[in-house]
Short mmCIF file of C-alpha atoms in Angstrom, two decimals:
data_model
loop_
_atom_site.label_atom_id
_atom_site.label_comp_id
_atom_site.label_asym_id
_atom_site.label_seq_id
_atom_site.Cartn_x
_atom_site.Cartn_y
_atom_site.Cartn_z
CA MET A 298 75.57 98.55 97.28
CA ASP A 299 77.10 96.17 99.64
CA LEU A 300 75.54 97.54 103.19
CA GLY A 301 77.49 94.37 105.51
CA THR A 302 75.65 93.25 108.36
CA THR A 303 73.80 95.83 110.37
CA SER A 304 70.51 95.11 112.71
CA THR A 305 67.94 97.76 114.15
CA VAL A 306 67.60 97.75 118.17
CA THR A 307 64.97 99.39 119.55
CA ASP A 308 64.49 98.74 123.09
CA GLN A 309 68.11 98.44 125.16
CA GLY A 310 70.66 101.16 124.68
CA PRO A 311 73.89 101.67 126.14
CA VAL A 312 74.57 103.84 129.48
CA GLU A 313 75.32 107.81 128.44
CA GLU A 314 78.89 107.69 129.51
CA ALA A 315 79.84 105.02 126.42
CA ILE A 316 78.41 107.35 123.83
CA GLN A 317 80.39 109.30 121.22
CA THR A 318 78.86 112.41 120.46
CA ILE A 319 79.08 113.62 116.45
CA SER A 320 75.99 115.42 116.44
CA SER A 321 74.09 117.17 119.70
CA ASP A 322 71.37 116.93 117.96
CA GLY A 323 71.55 113.54 117.03
CA ASN A 324 68.53 111.23 116.79
CA LEU A 325 70.30 108.22 116.18
CA LEU A 326 72.93 105.89 118.00
CA LEU A 327 75.44 103.72 115.57
CA ARG A 328 76.91 100.64 117.26
CA ILE A 329 79.95 100.01 115.63
CA SER A 330 81.85 96.56 116.88
CA ASP A 331 85.67 95.79 116.76
CA THR A 332 85.83 92.27 116.76
CA ARG A 333 89.21 91.86 116.98
CA ARG A 334 89.20 94.34 120.45
CA GLY A 335 86.26 93.10 121.77
CA SER A 336 84.96 96.32 122.24
CA VAL A 337 81.65 98.22 121.38
CA ILE A 338 81.34 101.79 120.48
CA TYR A 339 77.53 104.04 120.17
CA TYR A 340 77.89 107.07 118.16
CA ARG A 341 75.20 109.64 118.13
CA VAL A 342 74.51 110.70 115.18
CA SER A 343 71.79 111.77 112.57
CA VAL A 344 69.88 110.11 110.79
CA VAL A 345 69.23 113.80 107.82
CA ALA A 346 72.80 114.17 108.25
CA LEU A 347 73.73 111.01 107.70
CA ARG A 348 71.30 110.74 104.01
CA GLU A 349 72.69 114.25 102.54
CA ALA A 350 76.50 113.36 102.66
CA SER A 351 76.45 109.52 102.36
CA ALA A 352 74.56 106.81 99.22
CA TYR A 353 75.39 104.29 101.66
CA PHE A 354 73.42 105.72 104.79
CA ASP A 355 70.42 107.28 102.38
CA ASN A 356 70.00 103.51 101.13
CA LEU A 357 70.44 101.96 104.60
CA LEU A 358 68.06 104.37 106.46
CA ASN A 359 65.42 104.60 103.35
CA PRO A 360 62.28 103.30 105.52
CA GLU A 361 61.08 102.41 102.09
CA LYS A 362 63.92 100.56 100.90
CA PHE A 363 65.62 98.41 104.07
CA SER A 364 64.05 97.22 107.05
CA GLU A 365 66.85 99.05 109.58
CA GLY A 366 65.26 102.72 108.02
CA ALA A 367 61.53 101.48 108.68
CA ALA A 368 63.07 100.16 112.24
CA VAL A 369 64.25 103.37 113.16
CA LYS A 370 61.40 105.34 111.61
CA SER A 371 58.78 103.47 113.79
CA ARG A 372 61.08 103.79 117.24
CA LEU A 373 61.34 107.41 116.29
CA THR A 374 58.13 108.22 116.12
CA THR A 375 57.07 106.20 119.39
CA LEU A 376 60.02 108.27 121.45
CA HIS A 377 58.10 111.45 119.65
CA GLU A 378 54.69 110.72 121.27
CA GLN A 379 56.39 109.07 124.42
CA TYR A 380 58.75 112.29 125.26
CA GLY A 381 57.02 115.42 122.66
CA THR A 382 61.03 116.71 121.84
CA LEU A 383 64.20 114.99 120.47
CA SER A 384 65.96 117.29 123.49
CA LEU A 385 63.98 115.24 125.95
CA ILE A 386 64.99 111.88 124.91
CA PRO A 387 67.74 110.09 126.69
CA SER A 388 70.40 109.60 124.45
CA SER A 389 70.66 105.90 125.32
CA LYS A 390 66.93 105.34 124.43
CA LEU A 391 67.13 106.26 120.26
CA PRO A 392 66.75 103.45 117.86
CA VAL A 393 70.47 101.76 117.63
CA VAL A 394 71.87 100.98 114.23
CA GLN A 395 74.21 98.06 114.52
CA ILE A 396 77.60 97.99 112.23
CA SER A 397 79.81 94.75 112.22
CA ASP A 398 82.14 95.78 109.15
CA VAL A 399 84.51 99.04 108.76
CA GLY A 400 86.60 97.84 106.18
CA GLN A 401 89.80 95.30 105.85
CA TYR A 402 91.75 97.30 109.12
CA PRO A 403 95.30 95.87 110.79
CA LYS A 404 94.49 94.13 113.45
CA SER A 405 96.74 96.07 115.50
CA ALA A 406 94.95 99.35 114.67
CA SER A 407 91.74 100.77 116.44
CA ASN A 408 88.56 102.28 114.79
CA LYS A 409 87.29 104.06 116.88
CA ALA A 410 89.09 107.20 116.22
CA VAL A 411 89.17 107.14 112.65
CA VAL A 412 85.46 106.14 112.46
CA THR A 413 84.83 109.80 114.55
CA GLN A 414 86.59 111.55 112.28
CA PHE A 415 84.82 109.16 109.04
CA LEU A 416 81.16 110.33 110.74
CA LYS A 417 82.92 114.32 110.99
CA ILE A 418 83.24 114.53 107.77
CA LEU A 419 79.88 113.30 106.98
CA HIS A 420 78.41 115.33 109.61
CA ASP A 421 80.42 118.88 109.38
CA PRO A 422 83.64 118.59 107.92
CA LEU A 423 84.54 121.81 110.43
CA THR A 424 84.76 119.54 113.70
CA ALA A 425 86.79 117.36 111.61
CA ASP A 426 90.56 117.60 112.31
CA LEU A 427 93.99 115.55 110.44
CA THR A 428 96.72 118.30 111.78
CA ALA A 429 98.45 115.12 113.36
CA SER A 430 97.56 112.57 110.80
CA ASN A 431 100.14 110.57 108.63
CA THR A 432 100.39 108.73 105.79
CA SER A 433 99.27 105.76 108.05
CA TYR A 434 95.89 107.56 109.04
CA ILE A 435 94.56 108.57 106.08
CA ALA A 436 95.21 104.82 104.46
CA LEU A 437 92.78 104.03 107.47
CA LEU A 438 90.62 106.65 107.23
CA ALA A 439 89.96 105.90 103.19
CA ILE A 440 89.55 102.69 104.29
CA VAL A 441 86.19 102.94 106.22
CA ALA A 442 85.44 105.35 103.39
CA ASP A 443 85.46 102.84 100.82
CA ARG A 444 84.15 100.23 103.30
CA PHE A 445 80.70 102.94 103.13
CA ALA A 446 81.26 104.10 99.16
CA ASP A 447 81.53 107.46 100.89
CA ASN A 448 85.26 108.25 99.20
CA ALA A 449 83.62 111.43 97.38
CA PRO A 450 83.71 113.80 100.17
CA VAL A 451 86.40 112.10 102.15
CA ALA A 452 88.77 112.45 99.34
CA ALA A 453 87.41 116.28 99.44
CA PHE A 454 88.05 116.69 102.53
CA VAL A 455 91.75 115.23 102.65
CA ARG A 456 92.71 117.44 99.82
CA GLN A 457 91.36 120.68 101.35
CA ARG A 458 93.63 119.60 104.50
CA GLY A 459 96.62 119.72 102.02
CA TRP A 460 96.72 115.99 101.40
CA ASN A 461 96.43 116.55 97.51
CA ASP A 462 98.51 114.37 94.82
CA GLY A 463 101.28 116.48 95.16
CA ARG A 464 101.92 116.23 98.88
CA GLN A 465 105.53 115.78 99.93
CA ALA A 466 106.52 114.14 97.10
CA GLY A 467 110.25 114.94 97.80
CA SER A 468 110.09 114.10 101.73
CA ASP A 469 108.73 109.83 101.81
CA ALA A 470 112.05 108.98 103.69
CA LYS A 471 111.25 111.41 106.08
CA GLU A 472 108.04 110.67 106.90
CA ILE A 473 109.29 107.39 107.08
CA LYS A 474 111.71 107.77 109.77
CA ARG A 475 109.31 110.62 112.04
CA ASN A 476 106.21 108.16 112.11
CA SER A 477 106.93 104.84 114.00
CA ALA A 478 103.48 103.88 112.71
CA THR A 479 105.04 103.83 109.34
CA PRO A 480 107.11 100.38 109.98
CA GLY A 481 108.98 100.56 106.12
CA LYS A 482 109.12 102.20 103.07
CA GLU A 483 107.34 99.05 101.46
CA THR A 484 104.09 99.51 103.80
CA PHE A 485 104.40 103.63 103.43
CA TRP A 486 104.29 103.21 99.71
CA ARG A 487 101.41 100.69 99.83
CA GLN A 488 99.38 103.14 102.24
CA ARG A 489 99.65 105.98 99.49
CA LEU A 490 99.07 103.91 96.42
CA LEU A 491 95.70 102.89 98.46
CA ILE A 492 94.99 106.18 99.25
CA GLY A 493 95.13 106.90 95.63
CA LEU A 494 93.34 104.47 93.99
CA LEU A 495 90.50 104.82 97.23
CA LEU A 496 90.56 108.77 97.15
CA ASP A 497 91.51 109.11 93.20
CA PHE A 498 94.89 110.97 93.94
CA ASP A 499 96.30 109.91 90.25
CA ASP A 500 99.68 111.02 90.83
CA TRP A 501 100.39 108.78 93.98
CA VAL A 502 98.67 106.02 92.09
CA SER A 503 101.52 106.81 89.07
CA ARG A 504 104.38 107.26 91.62
CA TYR A 505 104.12 104.51 93.79
CA SER A 506 102.72 101.81 91.81
CA SER A 507 105.73 102.88 89.71
CA LEU A 508 107.94 102.26 92.90
CA LEU A 509 105.99 98.88 93.91
CA ILE A 510 107.18 97.78 90.13
CA ASN A 511 110.88 98.88 90.33
CA SER A 512 111.44 97.39 94.14
CA GLY A 513 109.48 94.61 94.01
CA SER A 514 107.17 93.33 97.36
CA ASP A 515 108.40 91.13 100.32
CA LYS A 516 104.65 89.36 99.32
CA TRP A 517 105.16 88.36 96.16
CA ILE A 518 109.13 86.82 97.17
CA THR A 519 108.06 84.71 100.00
CA GLY A 520 103.69 85.21 99.99
CA SER A 521 103.34 87.25 102.62
CA PRO A 522 103.79 90.18 103.79
CA PRO A 523 106.64 91.01 106.53
CA SER A 524 105.05 91.68 109.91
CA ASP A 525 101.79 89.85 111.27
CA ARG A 526 100.28 92.99 112.77
CA ASP A 527 99.18 94.47 109.79
CA ALA A 528 99.20 91.53 106.97
CA ASP A 529 95.24 91.38 106.70
CA ALA A 530 95.42 95.37 105.84
CA LEU A 531 93.80 96.07 102.45
CA TRP A 532 97.06 97.81 101.09
CA TRP A 533 98.79 94.28 101.57
CA SER A 534 95.68 92.97 99.38
CA LEU A 535 95.49 96.05 96.44
CA PRO A 536 91.44 95.89 95.67
CA GLY A 537 90.61 95.99 91.93
CA GLY A 538 92.99 93.70 90.82
CA VAL A 539 95.65 96.16 91.42
CA GLU A 540 97.87 93.67 93.33
CA GLU A 541 98.02 91.24 90.54
CA GLU A 542 98.50 93.63 87.90
CA LEU A 543 101.42 95.52 89.73
CA THR A 544 103.03 91.80 90.28
CA TYR A 545 102.34 90.54 86.87
CA ARG A 546 104.01 93.88 85.52
CA ARG A 547 106.90 93.35 87.89
CA GLU A 548 107.28 89.80 85.89
CA CYS A 549 106.81 91.40 83.02
CA VAL A 550 110.24 93.76 83.31
CA LEU A 551 112.08 91.41 84.46
CA ALA A 552 111.06 88.86 81.54
CA THR A 553 112.07 91.59 78.85
CA ILE A 554 115.35 92.46 80.80
CA SER A 555 116.38 87.87 80.85
CA SER A 556 115.37 88.25 76.74
CA LEU A 557 117.78 90.91 76.43
CA GLN A 558 120.36 89.00 78.23
CA SER A 559 119.71 85.70 76.57
CA HIS A 560 118.80 86.77 73.11
CA PHE A 561 122.97 87.93 73.49
CA LEU A 562 123.88 84.35 74.57
CA THR A 563 122.01 82.78 72.08
CA LEU A 564 123.43 85.02 69.04
CA TYR A 565 127.44 84.62 69.94
CA ALA A 566 126.37 80.70 70.50
CA SER A 567 125.19 80.28 66.56
CA LYS A 568 127.31 79.50 63.77
CA GLN A 569 126.28 83.48 62.29
CA ARG A 570 129.66 85.40 62.49
CA GLN A 571 128.39 87.68 64.58
CA CYS A 572 132.40 89.81 64.61
CA LYS A 573 132.16 92.03 60.70
CA LEU A 574 136.30 93.00 60.76
CA GLY A 575 136.65 89.42 58.15
CA TYR A 576 139.80 88.87 59.91
CA ASP A 577 140.73 85.44 60.24
CA SER A 578 140.69 85.84 63.61
CA SER A 579 136.98 86.76 63.51
CA PRO A 580 135.74 83.27 64.50
CA GLN A 581 138.12 83.41 67.48
CA CYS A 582 136.61 87.07 68.42
CA ASP A 583 132.96 85.74 68.58
CA SER A 584 134.20 82.66 70.68
CA PHE A 585 136.55 85.63 72.72
CA GLN A 586 132.54 87.70 72.98
CA LEU A 587 130.81 84.71 74.07
CA GLY A 588 133.12 83.46 76.77
CA GLU A 589 133.19 87.18 78.28
CA MET A 590 129.67 87.58 78.37
CA VAL A 591 129.00 84.73 80.19
CA ARG A 592 131.69 85.37 82.88
CA PHE A 593 130.16 89.01 83.16
CA PHE A 594 126.45 87.60 83.66
CA THR A 595 127.55 84.73 86.07
CA ARG A 596 129.54 87.01 88.19
CA LYS A 597 126.84 89.71 88.11
CA GLY A 598 124.08 86.84 89.28
CA THR A 599 121.82 87.03 86.43
CA LEU A 600 122.87 83.39 84.93
CA ALA A 601 123.22 80.05 86.30
CA LEU A 602 125.09 77.68 84.05
CA GLN A 603 123.42 74.12 85.14
CA SER A 604 124.24 70.76 84.01
CA MET A 605 121.69 68.88 81.78
CA ILE A 606 123.48 65.60 81.95
CA ILE A 607 120.70 64.24 84.71
CA ASP A 608 117.18 65.47 85.64
CA SER A 609 116.84 67.60 88.54
CA GLU A 610 114.95 64.61 90.10
CA TYR A 611 117.81 62.62 90.62
CA SER A 612 120.03 65.03 92.37
CA GLN A 613 120.55 64.77 95.84
CA PRO A 614 118.54 67.20 97.45
CA PRO A 615 116.87 68.46 94.12
CA PRO A 616 117.32 72.15 93.66
CA GLN A 617 114.44 74.52 94.64
CA PRO A 618 113.30 76.41 91.86
CA PRO A 619 114.01 80.25 91.85
CA LEU A 620 113.02 82.39 94.00
CA PRO A 621 111.38 85.72 92.26
CA TYR A 622 114.37 88.15 91.28
CA PRO A 623 114.64 90.80 94.60
CA ARG A 624 116.56 93.68 94.00
CA PRO A 625 115.35 96.65 92.21
CA VAL A 626 115.09 96.84 88.52
CA ASP A 627 116.84 100.26 87.99
CA GLU A 628 119.82 98.58 89.93
CA LEU A 629 119.85 95.73 87.70
CA LEU A 630 120.04 97.75 85.00
CA THR A 631 122.58 99.92 86.39
CA THR A 632 124.42 96.75 87.04
CA LEU A 633 124.41 95.30 83.74
CA ARG A 634 125.31 98.71 82.06
CA GLU A 635 128.81 98.14 83.82
CA CYS A 636 129.99 95.54 80.79
CA PRO A 637 132.49 95.95 79.33
CA ALA A 638 134.28 96.78 76.02
CA TYR A 639 135.52 93.59 75.52
CA GLN A 640 138.75 93.14 73.14
CA ILE A 641 140.42 90.07 72.08
CA ASP A 642 142.85 92.16 70.48
CA ARG A 643 143.79 95.85 69.70
CA ASN A 644 141.91 95.65 66.19
CA HIS A 645 139.16 94.31 67.21
CA THR A 646 137.19 97.65 68.51
CA HIS A 647 133.12 97.37 69.16
CA CYS A 648 132.72 93.99 68.65
CA GLY A 649 131.89 93.05 72.23
CA LEU A 650 128.63 93.22 74.06
CA ARG A 651 128.69 96.57 75.40
CA THR A 652 128.24 98.30 71.93
CA LYS A 653 124.90 96.43 70.83
CA PHE A 654 123.78 95.93 75.01
CA LEU A 655 124.05 99.98 75.58
CA PRO A 656 121.44 101.29 73.65
CA ALA A 657 118.38 97.86 74.37
CA LEU A 658 119.45 98.52 77.84
CA GLU A 659 118.62 102.42 77.57
CA TYR A 660 115.66 101.84 75.59
CA ILE A 661 114.12 98.64 78.68
CA ARG A 662 115.50 101.98 81.65
CA ALA A 663 113.51 104.98 79.53
CA GLN A 664 110.36 102.62 79.40
CA SER A 665 110.82 101.56 83.04
CA GLN A 666 111.98 104.27 84.44
CA SER A 667 110.72 107.51 83.61
CA GLN A 668 108.56 109.64 86.22
CA SER A 669 106.86 111.40 83.41
CA SER A 670 104.68 108.87 82.19
CA GLN A 671 104.88 106.42 84.17
CA ALA A 672 105.21 103.83 81.68
CA VAL A 673 105.32 100.91 84.09
CA GLY A 674 103.07 102.03 86.76
CA LEU A 675 98.94 102.71 87.01
CA CYS A 676 97.64 105.30 85.07
CA LEU A 677 94.75 106.04 87.50
CA ARG A 678 92.60 107.64 84.87
CA CYS A 679 93.33 105.59 82.23
CA TRP A 680 92.55 102.06 84.68
CA LYS A 681 89.40 103.58 85.34
CA GLU A 682 88.47 104.46 82.19
CA ASP A 683 88.80 100.74 80.63
CA ARG A 684 90.90 98.46 82.73
CA ARG A 685 90.75 95.63 80.39
CA LYS A 686 92.27 97.78 77.57
CA GLN A 687 94.84 99.02 80.17
CA SER A 688 95.63 95.65 82.45
CA TRP A 689 98.56 93.98 81.06
CA LEU A 690 97.28 91.08 82.72
CA GLU A 691 94.15 90.76 80.92
CA SER A 692 95.17 92.06 77.43
CA PRO A 693 99.09 91.25 77.24
CA ALA A 694 100.42 92.84 73.20
CA GLY A 695 101.30 89.18 72.51
CA GLY A 696 102.62 88.62 69.24
CA THR A 697 106.46 89.13 68.26
CA TRP A 698 108.03 92.56 69.21
CA ARG A 699 110.77 94.35 67.51
CA PHE A 700 113.67 96.58 69.02
CA LYS A 701 113.83 99.80 67.32
CA ALA A 702 116.54 102.94 67.10
CA PRO A 703 116.31 105.35 68.24
CA PHE A 704 113.38 105.81 69.91
CA GLY A 705 111.64 109.05 71.72
CA ALA A 706 108.50 109.60 73.68
CA ARG A 707 104.90 109.76 71.44
CA ARG A 708 101.87 110.85 72.46
CA SER A 709 98.62 109.39 72.18
CA SER A 710 94.57 111.15 72.30
CA GLY A 711 94.16 109.08 75.37
CA VAL A 712 91.89 109.76 78.65
CA CYS A 713 95.71 111.17 80.22
CA GLY A 714 96.96 111.75 76.59
CA VAL A 715 100.29 109.73 77.67
CA ASP A 716 101.02 106.60 75.26
CA HIS A 717 101.16 103.06 77.40
CA ARG A 718 100.89 101.41 74.05
CA SER A 719 104.70 101.48 73.66
CA ALA A 720 105.71 99.81 76.71
CA LYS A 721 102.95 97.30 77.04
CA ALA A 722 103.65 95.74 73.53
CA MET A 723 106.78 95.37 74.45
CA PHE A 724 107.23 94.11 78.17
CA THR A 725 103.81 92.08 77.52
CA ALA A 726 105.31 89.98 73.89
CA GLU A 727 105.60 86.74 73.44
CA LEU A 728 108.56 86.91 71.40
CA ARG A 729 111.17 90.01 71.77
CA ASP A 730 113.73 90.17 68.57
CA TRP A 731 116.25 92.81 70.10
CA THR A 732 118.20 93.04 66.49
CA PRO A 733 117.60 96.25 65.50
CA LEU A 734 115.40 97.93 63.11
CA PRO A 735 116.89 99.74 60.60
#
């Protein structure tokens, strides 16, 4: 367990007015510094309450394990000998434990209110209050709870106050608009995803990881968050390998769609006859379809023609590598579904791209957009059970995946009862064959 940077002060405390009282019969002062704001706050707390509610503080204040615990015990013994009872000991004389790290906080936020609520939850949840809280506030509370490995009691309290898995599932936009503290939908999604990860809100993890994979992230495109005010917040660097996993999953989904486009371009550019009608005009039909495909894809911005006559290093200026695709996956699939049913003449029905293209697009859509199975989103239960097995990044399926239609959802005997294997097999394959199996 990481106990952070701590030290015990036994001979000098703060003035009485500078102390935030969490427990009126507390026998310890926590000195929590906010280095970014240059402020220091003292909290009067109970050693017994903290040790009973928190594994972190139980270790820290154990006189047999850490010097802080031994020093606190020694100081309290001296004070009791001097004053007789706790009620006569001035707060400023109580032993002090210094804590300089309360988690990966945004520099724009103060930790005073959140730390106060956190300590109240550990002492007596009935004294804590979340009535005026929003998603940003709960995310900060989750960060503090995770820093001290006290996720469970905070999660239980948050759920009891109505912030359970399904809360406000249909009113995301309203909260984003209502709370100025929530600057944009991606920040909102990331905050809720972080809450889900730290407080075990399974539905939030699957929902908001799916939304991020679908829409992409400003950070994944530019390399940094859109605003410096909370760039260092934990939700902009999702813990436990989740940030890297979601980035990779989106790349896999986009690579799969790109492979479908490449499949049909390669197919119609080959010498293999695609028009099966056997007319004299069949070769012309294939050429016509290839030309219409190229025109459609380039017009929609999913294909760019590049000269191979001269190396890019000799061009002036050299071309820049393409940025990650910025649009949502569902919009891309909708755009590609607009592919018309091209015909060279009235006899050549169903010869073009659309007839073969739409079933494959629908399969990708079902695997990437399903909210019932969260096929591409993170399943928290399975992730916690066996992260390496569930991770696309750490254990991709590889090999060659072959398209089979019609398709249907499959169930498995896994932890959550949902089959995540079919989506992983397609999206992480090394090669994909889009010719339908019989």
